PDB file of C-alpha atoms in Angstrom:
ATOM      1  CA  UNK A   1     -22.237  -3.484 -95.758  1.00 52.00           C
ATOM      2  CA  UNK A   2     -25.564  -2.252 -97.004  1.00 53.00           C
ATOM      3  CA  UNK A   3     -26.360   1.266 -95.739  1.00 51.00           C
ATOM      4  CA  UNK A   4     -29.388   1.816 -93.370  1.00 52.00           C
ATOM      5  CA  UNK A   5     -32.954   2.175 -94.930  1.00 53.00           C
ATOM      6  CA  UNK A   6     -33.891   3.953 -91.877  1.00 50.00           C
ATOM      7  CA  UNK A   7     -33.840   7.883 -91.349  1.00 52.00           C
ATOM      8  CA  UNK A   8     -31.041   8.766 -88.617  1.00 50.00           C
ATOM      9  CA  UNK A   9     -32.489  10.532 -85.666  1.00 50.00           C
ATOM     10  CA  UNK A  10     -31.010  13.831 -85.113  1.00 49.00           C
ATOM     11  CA  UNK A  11     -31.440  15.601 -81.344  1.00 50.00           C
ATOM     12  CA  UNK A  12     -31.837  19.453 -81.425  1.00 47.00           C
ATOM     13  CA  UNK A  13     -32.801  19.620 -77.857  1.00 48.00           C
ATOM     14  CA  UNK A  14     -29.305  19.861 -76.697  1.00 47.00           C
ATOM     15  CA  UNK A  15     -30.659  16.916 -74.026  1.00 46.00           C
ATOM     16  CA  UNK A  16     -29.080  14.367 -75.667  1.00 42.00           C
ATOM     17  CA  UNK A  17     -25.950  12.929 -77.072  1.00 41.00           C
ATOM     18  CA  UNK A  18     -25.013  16.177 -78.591  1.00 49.00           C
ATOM     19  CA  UNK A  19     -23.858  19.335 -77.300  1.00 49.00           C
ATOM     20  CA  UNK A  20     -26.233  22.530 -77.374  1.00 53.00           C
ATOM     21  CA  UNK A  21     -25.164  25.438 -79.378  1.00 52.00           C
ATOM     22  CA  UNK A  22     -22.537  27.640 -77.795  1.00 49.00           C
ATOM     23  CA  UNK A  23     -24.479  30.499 -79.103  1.00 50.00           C
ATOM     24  CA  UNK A  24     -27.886  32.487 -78.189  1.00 50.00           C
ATOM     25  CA  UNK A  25     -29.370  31.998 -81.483  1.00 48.00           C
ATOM     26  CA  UNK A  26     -32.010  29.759 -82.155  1.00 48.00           C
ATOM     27  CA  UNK A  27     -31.617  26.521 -80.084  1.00 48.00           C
ATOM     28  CA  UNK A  28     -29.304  28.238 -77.810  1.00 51.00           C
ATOM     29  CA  UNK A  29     -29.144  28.629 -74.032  1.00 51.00           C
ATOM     30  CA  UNK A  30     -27.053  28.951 -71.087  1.00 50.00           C
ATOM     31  CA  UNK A  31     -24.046  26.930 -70.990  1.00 51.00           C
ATOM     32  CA  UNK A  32     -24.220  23.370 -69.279  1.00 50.00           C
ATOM     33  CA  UNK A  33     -21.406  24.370 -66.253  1.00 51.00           C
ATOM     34  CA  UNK A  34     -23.267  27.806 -65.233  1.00 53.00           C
ATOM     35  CA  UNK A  35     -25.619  28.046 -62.433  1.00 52.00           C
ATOM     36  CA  UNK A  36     -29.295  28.515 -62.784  1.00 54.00           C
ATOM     37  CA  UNK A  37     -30.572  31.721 -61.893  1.00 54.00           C
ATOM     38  CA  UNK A  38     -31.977  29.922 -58.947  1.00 51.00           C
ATOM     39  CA  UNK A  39     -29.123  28.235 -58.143  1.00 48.00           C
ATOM     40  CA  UNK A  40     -26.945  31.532 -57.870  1.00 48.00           C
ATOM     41  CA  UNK A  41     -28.407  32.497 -54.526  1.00 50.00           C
ATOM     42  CA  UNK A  42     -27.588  31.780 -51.224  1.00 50.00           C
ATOM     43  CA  UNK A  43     -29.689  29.838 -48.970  1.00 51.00           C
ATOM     44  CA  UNK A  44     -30.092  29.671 -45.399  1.00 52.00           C
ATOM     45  CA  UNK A  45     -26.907  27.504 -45.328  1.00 53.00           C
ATOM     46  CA  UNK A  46     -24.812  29.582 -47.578  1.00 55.00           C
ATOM     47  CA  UNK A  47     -23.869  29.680 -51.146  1.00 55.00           C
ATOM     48  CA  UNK A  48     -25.536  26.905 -52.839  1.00 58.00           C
ATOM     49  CA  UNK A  49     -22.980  24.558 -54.973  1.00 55.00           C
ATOM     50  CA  UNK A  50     -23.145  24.954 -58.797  1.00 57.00           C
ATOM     51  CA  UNK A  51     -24.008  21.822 -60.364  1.00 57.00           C
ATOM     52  CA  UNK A  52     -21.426  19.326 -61.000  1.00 55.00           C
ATOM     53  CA  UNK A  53     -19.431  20.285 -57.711  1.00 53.00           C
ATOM     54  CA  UNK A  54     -21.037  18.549 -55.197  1.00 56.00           C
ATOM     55  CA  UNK A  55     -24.469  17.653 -53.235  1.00 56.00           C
ATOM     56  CA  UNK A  56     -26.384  20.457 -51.708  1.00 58.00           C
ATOM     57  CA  UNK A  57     -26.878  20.608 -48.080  1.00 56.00           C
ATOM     58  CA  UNK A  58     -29.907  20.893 -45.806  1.00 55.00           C
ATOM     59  CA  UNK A  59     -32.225  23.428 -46.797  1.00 58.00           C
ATOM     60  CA  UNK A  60     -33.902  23.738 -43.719  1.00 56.00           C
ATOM     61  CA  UNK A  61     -32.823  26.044 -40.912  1.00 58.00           C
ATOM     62  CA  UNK A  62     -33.061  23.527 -38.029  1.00 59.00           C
ATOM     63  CA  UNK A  63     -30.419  21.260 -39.098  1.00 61.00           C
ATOM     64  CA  UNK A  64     -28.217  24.456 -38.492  1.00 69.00           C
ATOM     65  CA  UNK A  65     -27.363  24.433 -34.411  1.00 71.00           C
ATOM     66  CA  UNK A  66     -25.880  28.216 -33.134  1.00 77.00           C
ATOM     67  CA  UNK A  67     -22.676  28.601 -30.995  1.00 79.00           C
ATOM     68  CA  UNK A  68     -24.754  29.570 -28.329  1.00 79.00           C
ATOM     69  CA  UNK A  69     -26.273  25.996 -28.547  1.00 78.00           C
ATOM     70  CA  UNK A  70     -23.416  23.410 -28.291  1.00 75.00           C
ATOM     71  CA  UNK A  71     -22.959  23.539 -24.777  1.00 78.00           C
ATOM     72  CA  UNK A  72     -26.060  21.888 -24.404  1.00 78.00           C
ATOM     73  CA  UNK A  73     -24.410  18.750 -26.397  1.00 75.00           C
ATOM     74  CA  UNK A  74     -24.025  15.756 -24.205  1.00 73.00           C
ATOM     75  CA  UNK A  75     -22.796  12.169 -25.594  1.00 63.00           C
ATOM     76  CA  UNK A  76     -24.161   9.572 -22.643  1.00 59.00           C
ATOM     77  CA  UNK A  77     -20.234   7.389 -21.630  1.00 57.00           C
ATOM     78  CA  UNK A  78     -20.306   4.307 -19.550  1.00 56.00           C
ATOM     79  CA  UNK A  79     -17.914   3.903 -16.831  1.00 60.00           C
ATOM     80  CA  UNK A  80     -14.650   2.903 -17.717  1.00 72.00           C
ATOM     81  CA  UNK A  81     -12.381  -0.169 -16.475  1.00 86.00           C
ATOM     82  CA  UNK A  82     -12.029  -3.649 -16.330  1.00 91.00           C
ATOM     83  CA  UNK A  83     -15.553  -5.779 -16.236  1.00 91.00           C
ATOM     84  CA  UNK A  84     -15.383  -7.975 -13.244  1.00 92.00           C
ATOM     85  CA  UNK A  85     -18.959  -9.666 -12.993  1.00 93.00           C
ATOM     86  CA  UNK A  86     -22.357  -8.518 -12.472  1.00 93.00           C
ATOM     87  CA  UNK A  87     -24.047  -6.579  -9.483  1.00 92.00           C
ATOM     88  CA  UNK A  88     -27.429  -7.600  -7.942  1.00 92.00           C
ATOM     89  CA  UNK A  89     -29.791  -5.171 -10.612  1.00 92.00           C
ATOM     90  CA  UNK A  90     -27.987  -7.826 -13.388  1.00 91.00           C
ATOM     91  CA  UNK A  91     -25.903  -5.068 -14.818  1.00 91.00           C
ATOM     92  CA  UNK A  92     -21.964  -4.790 -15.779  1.00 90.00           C
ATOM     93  CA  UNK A  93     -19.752  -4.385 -12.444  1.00 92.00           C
ATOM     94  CA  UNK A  94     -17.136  -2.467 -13.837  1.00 91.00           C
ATOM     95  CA  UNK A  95     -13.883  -1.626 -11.488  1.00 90.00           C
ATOM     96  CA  UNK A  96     -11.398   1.040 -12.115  1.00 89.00           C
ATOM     97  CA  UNK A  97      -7.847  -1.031 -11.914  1.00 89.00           C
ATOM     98  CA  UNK A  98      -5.811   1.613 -13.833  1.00 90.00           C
ATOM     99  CA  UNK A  99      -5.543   5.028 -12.761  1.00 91.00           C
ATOM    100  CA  UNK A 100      -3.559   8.188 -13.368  1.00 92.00           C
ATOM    101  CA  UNK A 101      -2.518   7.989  -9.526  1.00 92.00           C
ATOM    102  CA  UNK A 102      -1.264   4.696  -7.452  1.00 91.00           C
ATOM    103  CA  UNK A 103      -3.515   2.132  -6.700  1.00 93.00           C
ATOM    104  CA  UNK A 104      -3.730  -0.225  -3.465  1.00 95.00           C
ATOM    105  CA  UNK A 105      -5.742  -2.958  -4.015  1.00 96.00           C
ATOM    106  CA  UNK A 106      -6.283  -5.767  -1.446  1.00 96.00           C
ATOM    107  CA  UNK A 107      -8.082  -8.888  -2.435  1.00 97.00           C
ATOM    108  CA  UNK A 108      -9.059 -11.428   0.715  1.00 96.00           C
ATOM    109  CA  UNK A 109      -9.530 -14.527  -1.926  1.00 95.00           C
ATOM    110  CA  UNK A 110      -8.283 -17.437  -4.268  1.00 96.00           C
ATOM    111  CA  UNK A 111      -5.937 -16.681  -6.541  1.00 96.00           C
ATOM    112  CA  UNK A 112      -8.432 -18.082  -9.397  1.00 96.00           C
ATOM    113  CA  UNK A 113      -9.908 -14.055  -8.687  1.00 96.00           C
ATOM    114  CA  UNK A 114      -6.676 -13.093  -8.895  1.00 96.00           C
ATOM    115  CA  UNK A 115      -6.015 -14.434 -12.283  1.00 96.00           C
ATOM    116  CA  UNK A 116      -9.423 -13.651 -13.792  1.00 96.00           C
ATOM    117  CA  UNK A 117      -8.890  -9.787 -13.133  1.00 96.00           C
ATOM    118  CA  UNK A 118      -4.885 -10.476 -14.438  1.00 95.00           C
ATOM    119  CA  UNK A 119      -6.379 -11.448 -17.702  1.00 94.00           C
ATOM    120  CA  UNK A 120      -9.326  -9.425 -17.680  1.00 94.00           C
ATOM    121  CA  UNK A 121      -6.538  -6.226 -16.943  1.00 95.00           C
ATOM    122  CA  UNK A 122      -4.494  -7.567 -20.022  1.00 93.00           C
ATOM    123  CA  UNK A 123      -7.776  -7.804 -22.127  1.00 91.00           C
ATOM    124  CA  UNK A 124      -8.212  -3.554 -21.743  1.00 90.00           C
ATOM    125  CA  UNK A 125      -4.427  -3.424 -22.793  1.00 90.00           C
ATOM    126  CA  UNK A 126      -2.607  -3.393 -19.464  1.00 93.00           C
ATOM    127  CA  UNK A 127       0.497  -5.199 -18.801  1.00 94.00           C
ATOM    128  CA  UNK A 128       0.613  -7.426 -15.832  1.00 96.00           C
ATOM    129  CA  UNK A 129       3.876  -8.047 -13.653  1.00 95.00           C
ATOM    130  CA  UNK A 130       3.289 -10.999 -10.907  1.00 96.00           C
ATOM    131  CA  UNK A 131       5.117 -11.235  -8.037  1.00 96.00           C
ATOM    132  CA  UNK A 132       4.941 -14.383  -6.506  1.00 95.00           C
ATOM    133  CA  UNK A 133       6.188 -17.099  -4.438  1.00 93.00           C
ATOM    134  CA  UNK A 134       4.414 -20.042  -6.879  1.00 93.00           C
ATOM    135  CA  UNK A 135       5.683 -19.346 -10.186  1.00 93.00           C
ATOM    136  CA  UNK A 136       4.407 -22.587 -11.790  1.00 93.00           C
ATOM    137  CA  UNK A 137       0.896 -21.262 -10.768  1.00 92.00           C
ATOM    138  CA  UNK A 138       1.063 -18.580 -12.679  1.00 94.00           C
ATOM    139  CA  UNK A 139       3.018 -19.729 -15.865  1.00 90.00           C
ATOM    140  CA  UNK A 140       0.434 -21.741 -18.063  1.00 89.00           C
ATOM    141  CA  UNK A 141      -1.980 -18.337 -17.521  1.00 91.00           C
ATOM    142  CA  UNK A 142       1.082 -15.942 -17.958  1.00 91.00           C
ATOM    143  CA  UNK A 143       1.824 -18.046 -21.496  1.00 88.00           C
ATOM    144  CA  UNK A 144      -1.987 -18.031 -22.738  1.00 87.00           C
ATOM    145  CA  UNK A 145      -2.668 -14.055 -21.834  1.00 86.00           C
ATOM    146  CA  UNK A 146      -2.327 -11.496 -24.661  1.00 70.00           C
ATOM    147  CA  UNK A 147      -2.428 -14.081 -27.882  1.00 67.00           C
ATOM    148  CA  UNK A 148       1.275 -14.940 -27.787  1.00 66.00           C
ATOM    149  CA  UNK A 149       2.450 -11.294 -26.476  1.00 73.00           C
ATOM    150  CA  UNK A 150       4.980 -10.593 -23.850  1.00 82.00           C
ATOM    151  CA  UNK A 151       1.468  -9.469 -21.439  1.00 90.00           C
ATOM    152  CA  UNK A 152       2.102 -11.126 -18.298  1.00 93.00           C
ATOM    153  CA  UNK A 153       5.536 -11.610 -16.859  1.00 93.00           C
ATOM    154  CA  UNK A 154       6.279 -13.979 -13.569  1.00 94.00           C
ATOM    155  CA  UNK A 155       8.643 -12.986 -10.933  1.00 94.00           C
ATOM    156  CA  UNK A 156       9.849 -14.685  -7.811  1.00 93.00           C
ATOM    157  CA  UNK A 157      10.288 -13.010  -4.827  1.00 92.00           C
ATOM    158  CA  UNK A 158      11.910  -9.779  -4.510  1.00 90.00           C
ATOM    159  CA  UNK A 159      13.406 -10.216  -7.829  1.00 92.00           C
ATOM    160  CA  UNK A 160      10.832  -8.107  -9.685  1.00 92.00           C
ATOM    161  CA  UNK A 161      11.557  -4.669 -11.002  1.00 92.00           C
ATOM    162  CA  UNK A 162      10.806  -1.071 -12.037  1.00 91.00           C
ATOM    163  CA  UNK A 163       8.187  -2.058 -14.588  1.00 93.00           C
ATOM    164  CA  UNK A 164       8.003   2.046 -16.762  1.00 92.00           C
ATOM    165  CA  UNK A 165       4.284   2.646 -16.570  1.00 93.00           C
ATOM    166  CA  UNK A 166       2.869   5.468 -18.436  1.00 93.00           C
ATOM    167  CA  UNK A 167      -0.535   6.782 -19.872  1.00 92.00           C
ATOM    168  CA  UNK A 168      -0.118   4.330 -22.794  1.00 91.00           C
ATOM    169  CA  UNK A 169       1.443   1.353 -21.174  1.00 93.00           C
ATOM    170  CA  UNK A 170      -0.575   0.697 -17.770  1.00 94.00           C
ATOM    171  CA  UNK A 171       0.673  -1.780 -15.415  1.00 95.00           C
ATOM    172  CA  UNK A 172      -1.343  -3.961 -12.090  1.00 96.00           C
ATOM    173  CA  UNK A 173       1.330  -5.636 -10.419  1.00 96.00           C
ATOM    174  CA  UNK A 174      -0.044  -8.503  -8.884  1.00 97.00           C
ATOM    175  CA  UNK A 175       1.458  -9.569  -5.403  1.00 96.00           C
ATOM    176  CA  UNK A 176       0.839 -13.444  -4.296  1.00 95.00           C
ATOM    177  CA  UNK A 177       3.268 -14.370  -1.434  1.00 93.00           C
ATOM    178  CA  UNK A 178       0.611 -15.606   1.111  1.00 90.00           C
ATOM    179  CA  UNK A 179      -1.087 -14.192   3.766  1.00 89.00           C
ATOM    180  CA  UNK A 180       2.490 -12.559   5.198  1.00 90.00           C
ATOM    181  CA  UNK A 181       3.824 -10.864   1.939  1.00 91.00           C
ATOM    182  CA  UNK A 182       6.926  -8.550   2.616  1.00 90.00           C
ATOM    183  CA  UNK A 183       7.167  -5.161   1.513  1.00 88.00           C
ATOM    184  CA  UNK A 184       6.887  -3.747  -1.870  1.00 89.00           C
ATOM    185  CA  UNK A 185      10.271  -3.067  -3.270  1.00 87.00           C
ATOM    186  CA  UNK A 186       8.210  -1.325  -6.437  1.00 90.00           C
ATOM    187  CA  UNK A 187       7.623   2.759  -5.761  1.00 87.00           C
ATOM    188  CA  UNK A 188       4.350   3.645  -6.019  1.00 88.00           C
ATOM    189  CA  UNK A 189       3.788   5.360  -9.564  1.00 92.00           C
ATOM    190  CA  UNK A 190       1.113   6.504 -11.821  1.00 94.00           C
ATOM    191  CA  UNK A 191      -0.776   4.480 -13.894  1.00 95.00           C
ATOM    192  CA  UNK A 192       0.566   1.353 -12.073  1.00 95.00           C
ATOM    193  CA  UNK A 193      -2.068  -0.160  -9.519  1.00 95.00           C
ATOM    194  CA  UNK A 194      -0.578  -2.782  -6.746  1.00 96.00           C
ATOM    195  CA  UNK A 195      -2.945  -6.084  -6.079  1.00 96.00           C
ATOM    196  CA  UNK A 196      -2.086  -8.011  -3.253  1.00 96.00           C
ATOM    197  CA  UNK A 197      -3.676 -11.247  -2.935  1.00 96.00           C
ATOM    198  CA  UNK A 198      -4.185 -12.664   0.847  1.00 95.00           C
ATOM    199  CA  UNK A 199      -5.923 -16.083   1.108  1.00 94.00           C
ATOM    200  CA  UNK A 200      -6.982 -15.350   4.312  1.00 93.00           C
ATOM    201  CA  UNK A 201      -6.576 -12.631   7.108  1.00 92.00           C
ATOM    202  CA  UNK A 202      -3.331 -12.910   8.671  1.00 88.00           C
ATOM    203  CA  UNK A 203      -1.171 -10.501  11.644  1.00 86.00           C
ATOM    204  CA  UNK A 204      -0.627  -8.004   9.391  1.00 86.00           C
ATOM    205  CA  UNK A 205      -3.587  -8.358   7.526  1.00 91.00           C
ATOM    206  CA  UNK A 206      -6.055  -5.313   9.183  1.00 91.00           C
ATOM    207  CA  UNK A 207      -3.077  -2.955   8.715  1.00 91.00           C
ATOM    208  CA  UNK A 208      -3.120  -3.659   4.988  1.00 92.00           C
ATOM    209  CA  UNK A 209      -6.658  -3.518   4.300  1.00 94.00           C
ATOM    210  CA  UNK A 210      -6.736   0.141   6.478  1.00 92.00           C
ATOM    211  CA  UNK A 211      -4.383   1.523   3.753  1.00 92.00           C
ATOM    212  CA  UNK A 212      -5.885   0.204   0.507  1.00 94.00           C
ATOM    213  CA  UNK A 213      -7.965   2.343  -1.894  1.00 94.00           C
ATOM    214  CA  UNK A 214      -9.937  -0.752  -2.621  1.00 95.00           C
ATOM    215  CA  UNK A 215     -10.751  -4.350  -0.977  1.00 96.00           C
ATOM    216  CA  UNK A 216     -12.224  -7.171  -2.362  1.00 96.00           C
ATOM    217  CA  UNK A 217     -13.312 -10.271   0.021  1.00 97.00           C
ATOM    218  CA  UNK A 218     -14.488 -13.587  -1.043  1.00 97.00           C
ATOM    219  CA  UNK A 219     -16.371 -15.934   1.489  1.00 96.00           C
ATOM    220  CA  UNK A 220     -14.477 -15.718   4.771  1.00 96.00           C
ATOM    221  CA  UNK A 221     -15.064 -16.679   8.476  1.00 95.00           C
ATOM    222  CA  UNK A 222     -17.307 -15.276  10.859  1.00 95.00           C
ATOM    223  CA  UNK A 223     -14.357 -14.379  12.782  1.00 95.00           C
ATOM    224  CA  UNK A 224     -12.695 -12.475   9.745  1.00 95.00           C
ATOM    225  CA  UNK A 225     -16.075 -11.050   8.843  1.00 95.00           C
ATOM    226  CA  UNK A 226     -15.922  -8.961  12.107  1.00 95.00           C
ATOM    227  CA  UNK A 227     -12.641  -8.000  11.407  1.00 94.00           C
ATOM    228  CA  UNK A 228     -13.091  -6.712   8.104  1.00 95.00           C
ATOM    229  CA  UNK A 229     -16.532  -5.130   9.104  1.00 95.00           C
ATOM    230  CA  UNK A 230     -15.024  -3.254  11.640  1.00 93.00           C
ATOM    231  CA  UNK A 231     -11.800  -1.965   9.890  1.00 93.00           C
ATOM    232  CA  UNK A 232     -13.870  -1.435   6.702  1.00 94.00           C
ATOM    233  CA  UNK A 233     -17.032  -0.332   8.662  1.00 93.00           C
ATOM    234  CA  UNK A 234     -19.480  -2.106   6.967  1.00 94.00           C
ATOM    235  CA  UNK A 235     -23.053  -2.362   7.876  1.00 94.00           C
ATOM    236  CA  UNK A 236     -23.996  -5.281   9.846  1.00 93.00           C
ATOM    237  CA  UNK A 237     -26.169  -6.798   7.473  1.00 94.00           C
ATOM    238  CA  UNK A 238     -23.586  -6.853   4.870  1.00 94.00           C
ATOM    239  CA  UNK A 239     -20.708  -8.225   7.111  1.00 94.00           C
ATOM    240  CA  UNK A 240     -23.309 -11.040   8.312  1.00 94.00           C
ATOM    241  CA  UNK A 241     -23.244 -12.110   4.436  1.00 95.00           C
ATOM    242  CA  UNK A 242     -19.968 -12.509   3.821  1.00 96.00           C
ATOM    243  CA  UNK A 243     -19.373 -16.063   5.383  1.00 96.00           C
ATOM    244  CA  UNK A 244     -22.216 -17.240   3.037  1.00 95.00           C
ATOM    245  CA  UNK A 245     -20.979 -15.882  -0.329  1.00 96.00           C
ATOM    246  CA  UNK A 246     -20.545 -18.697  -3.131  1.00 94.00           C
ATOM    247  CA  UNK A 247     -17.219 -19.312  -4.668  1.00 94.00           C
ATOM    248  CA  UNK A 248     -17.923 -16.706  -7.358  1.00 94.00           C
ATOM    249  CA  UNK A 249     -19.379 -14.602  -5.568  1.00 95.00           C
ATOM    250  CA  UNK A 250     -17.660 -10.845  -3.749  1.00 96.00           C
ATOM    251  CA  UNK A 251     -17.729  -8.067  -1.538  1.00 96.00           C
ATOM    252  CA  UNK A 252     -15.631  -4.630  -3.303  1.00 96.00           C
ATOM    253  CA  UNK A 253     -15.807  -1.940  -0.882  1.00 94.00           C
ATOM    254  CA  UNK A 254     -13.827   1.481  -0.084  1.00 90.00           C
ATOM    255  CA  UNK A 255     -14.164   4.289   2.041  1.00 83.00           C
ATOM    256  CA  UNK A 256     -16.586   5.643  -0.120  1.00 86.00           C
ATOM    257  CA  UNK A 257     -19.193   2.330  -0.485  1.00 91.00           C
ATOM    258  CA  UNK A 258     -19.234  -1.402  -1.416  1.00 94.00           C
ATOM    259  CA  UNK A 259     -20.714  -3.572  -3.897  1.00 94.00           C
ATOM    260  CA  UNK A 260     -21.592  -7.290  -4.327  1.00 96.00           C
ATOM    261  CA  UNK A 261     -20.512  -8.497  -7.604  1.00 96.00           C
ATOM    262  CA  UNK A 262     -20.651 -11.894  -9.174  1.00 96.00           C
ATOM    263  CA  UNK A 263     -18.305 -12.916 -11.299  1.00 94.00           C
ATOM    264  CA  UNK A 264     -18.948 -15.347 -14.086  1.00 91.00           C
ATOM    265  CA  UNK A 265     -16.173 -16.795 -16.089  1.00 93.00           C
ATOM    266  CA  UNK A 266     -15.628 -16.944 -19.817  1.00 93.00           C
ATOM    267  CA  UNK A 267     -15.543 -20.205 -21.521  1.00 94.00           C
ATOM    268  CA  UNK A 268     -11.729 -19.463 -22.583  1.00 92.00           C
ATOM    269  CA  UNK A 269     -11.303 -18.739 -18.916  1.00 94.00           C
ATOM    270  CA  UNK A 270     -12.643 -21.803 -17.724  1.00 95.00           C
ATOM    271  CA  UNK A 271     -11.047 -23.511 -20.279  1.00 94.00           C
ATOM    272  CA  UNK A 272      -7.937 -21.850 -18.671  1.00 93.00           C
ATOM    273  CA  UNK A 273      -8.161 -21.745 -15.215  1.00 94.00           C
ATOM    274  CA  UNK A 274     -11.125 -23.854 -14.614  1.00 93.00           C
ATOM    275  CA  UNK A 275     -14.281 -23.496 -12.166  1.00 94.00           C
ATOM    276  CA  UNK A 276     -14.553 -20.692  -9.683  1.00 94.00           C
ATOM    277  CA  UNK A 277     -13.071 -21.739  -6.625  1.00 94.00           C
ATOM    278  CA  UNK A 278     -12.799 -19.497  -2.486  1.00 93.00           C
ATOM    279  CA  UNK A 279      -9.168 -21.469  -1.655  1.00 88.00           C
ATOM    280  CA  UNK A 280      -6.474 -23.085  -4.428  1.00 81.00           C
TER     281      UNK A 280
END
């Protein structure tokens, strides 16, 4: 191979391929690892890193927040539950089902509600137990909840049992025996929330719906609208709406207030349970 008719170019800059001298003589400076003079001093954020070990941090003193000053921190959370429809502003109606304390829940409706919250519950990673006296009702939904998981389990009557709630493992049991449903055999426990379903008001009815923490009523009659507005104590105007409600349409309320919510099905629930529907 013929040798190169061209000068090679030699770097004495120490900027390029080759090293700088190690000494102080001519051509020498600092070595390549130690800090600039300006880089030995400490800023407003500290000791500034020495090249090579990192990225430097804001140099400006209000990225820097004092003790004194985190307190006045907030991070904006939504409320936190299962979403059960939409309330009359258009926004997210969002119902606490799972609590650190027992829950009584009463629901005056179809038990196409019922299911919808069931799978709704398992969606938020609850497990649901259903107590009921139509087992093949609830079997195609109790096989298509939780993606092939054990989420929803189907009990006849009275044969249901102590399902271990805890903080991780949250339970609703969901009790659908008709409008005369016989005792709970389950102890109330935390983090496991009782739903009964009613599909209409019976005897025993206006004792049950005194004692719940929560009530929700689909359309009813004008008869059981002055029921439940009296035992619930509901403004006039409100209990005057609830034999008009459509079949997707409710009334939550509690001791402390009440809310119309609409609730709008998913396509997989549809697909699942079908259309919304007041009696089954």
């Amino acid at each position: 191979m013929a040798s190169p008719t061209y000068q090679p170019r030699v770097n004495t800059s120490g900027n390029g391929w080759r090293n700088p001298p190690l000494g102080g003589g001519e051509g020498g400076g600092r070595l390549s690892h130690q800090p600039r003079p300006d880089e030995d001093q400490s800023g407003p954020t500290g000791p500034k890193p020495r090249p090579g070990y990192g990225l430097r941090g804001p140099r400006r003193s209000p990225h820097v927040l004092t003790a004194e000053s985190l307190a006045s921190l907030t991070l904006p959370v939504g409320d936190d539950g299962v979403i059960i429809g939409i309330d009359p502003q258009n926004q997210p109606a969002v119902l606490s089902l799972l609590r650190p304390a027992p829950m009584e829940i009463a629901l005056v409706g179809s038990m196409w509600m019922a299911q919808v919250l069931a799978l709704r519950t398992v969606a938020v990673g609850a497990r649901v137990a259903v107590e009921t006296a139509r087992p093949p009702a609830w079997g195609q939904m109790a096989q298509a909840a939780g993606g092939g998981q054990q989420c929803v389990s189907v009990h006849d009557v009275r044969q249901i049992a102590p399902q271990g709630p805890s903080v991780s493992s949250p339970v609703l049991v969901v009790r659908d025996m008709g409008a005369r449903p016989p005792r709970n055999q389950l102890a109330p426990s935390p983090w496991q929330s009782v739903l009964t379903v009613l599909p209409f008001l019976g005897p025993r009815s206006p004792q049950m719906l005194s004692r719940a923490d929560l009530v929700g009523l689909q359309r009813l009659s004008p008869e059981e609208a002055e029921v439940v507005t009296r035992i619930m104590r509901l403004p006039e105007q409100v209990g005057a709406v609830l034999p008009t409600l459509s079949d997707n349409a409710m009334l939550w309320c509690s001791r402390d207030g009440h809310q119309f919510v609409m609730t709008q099905p998913t396509e997989a629930e549809t697909n699942l349970l079908g259309g919304p529907r007041r009696m089954d």
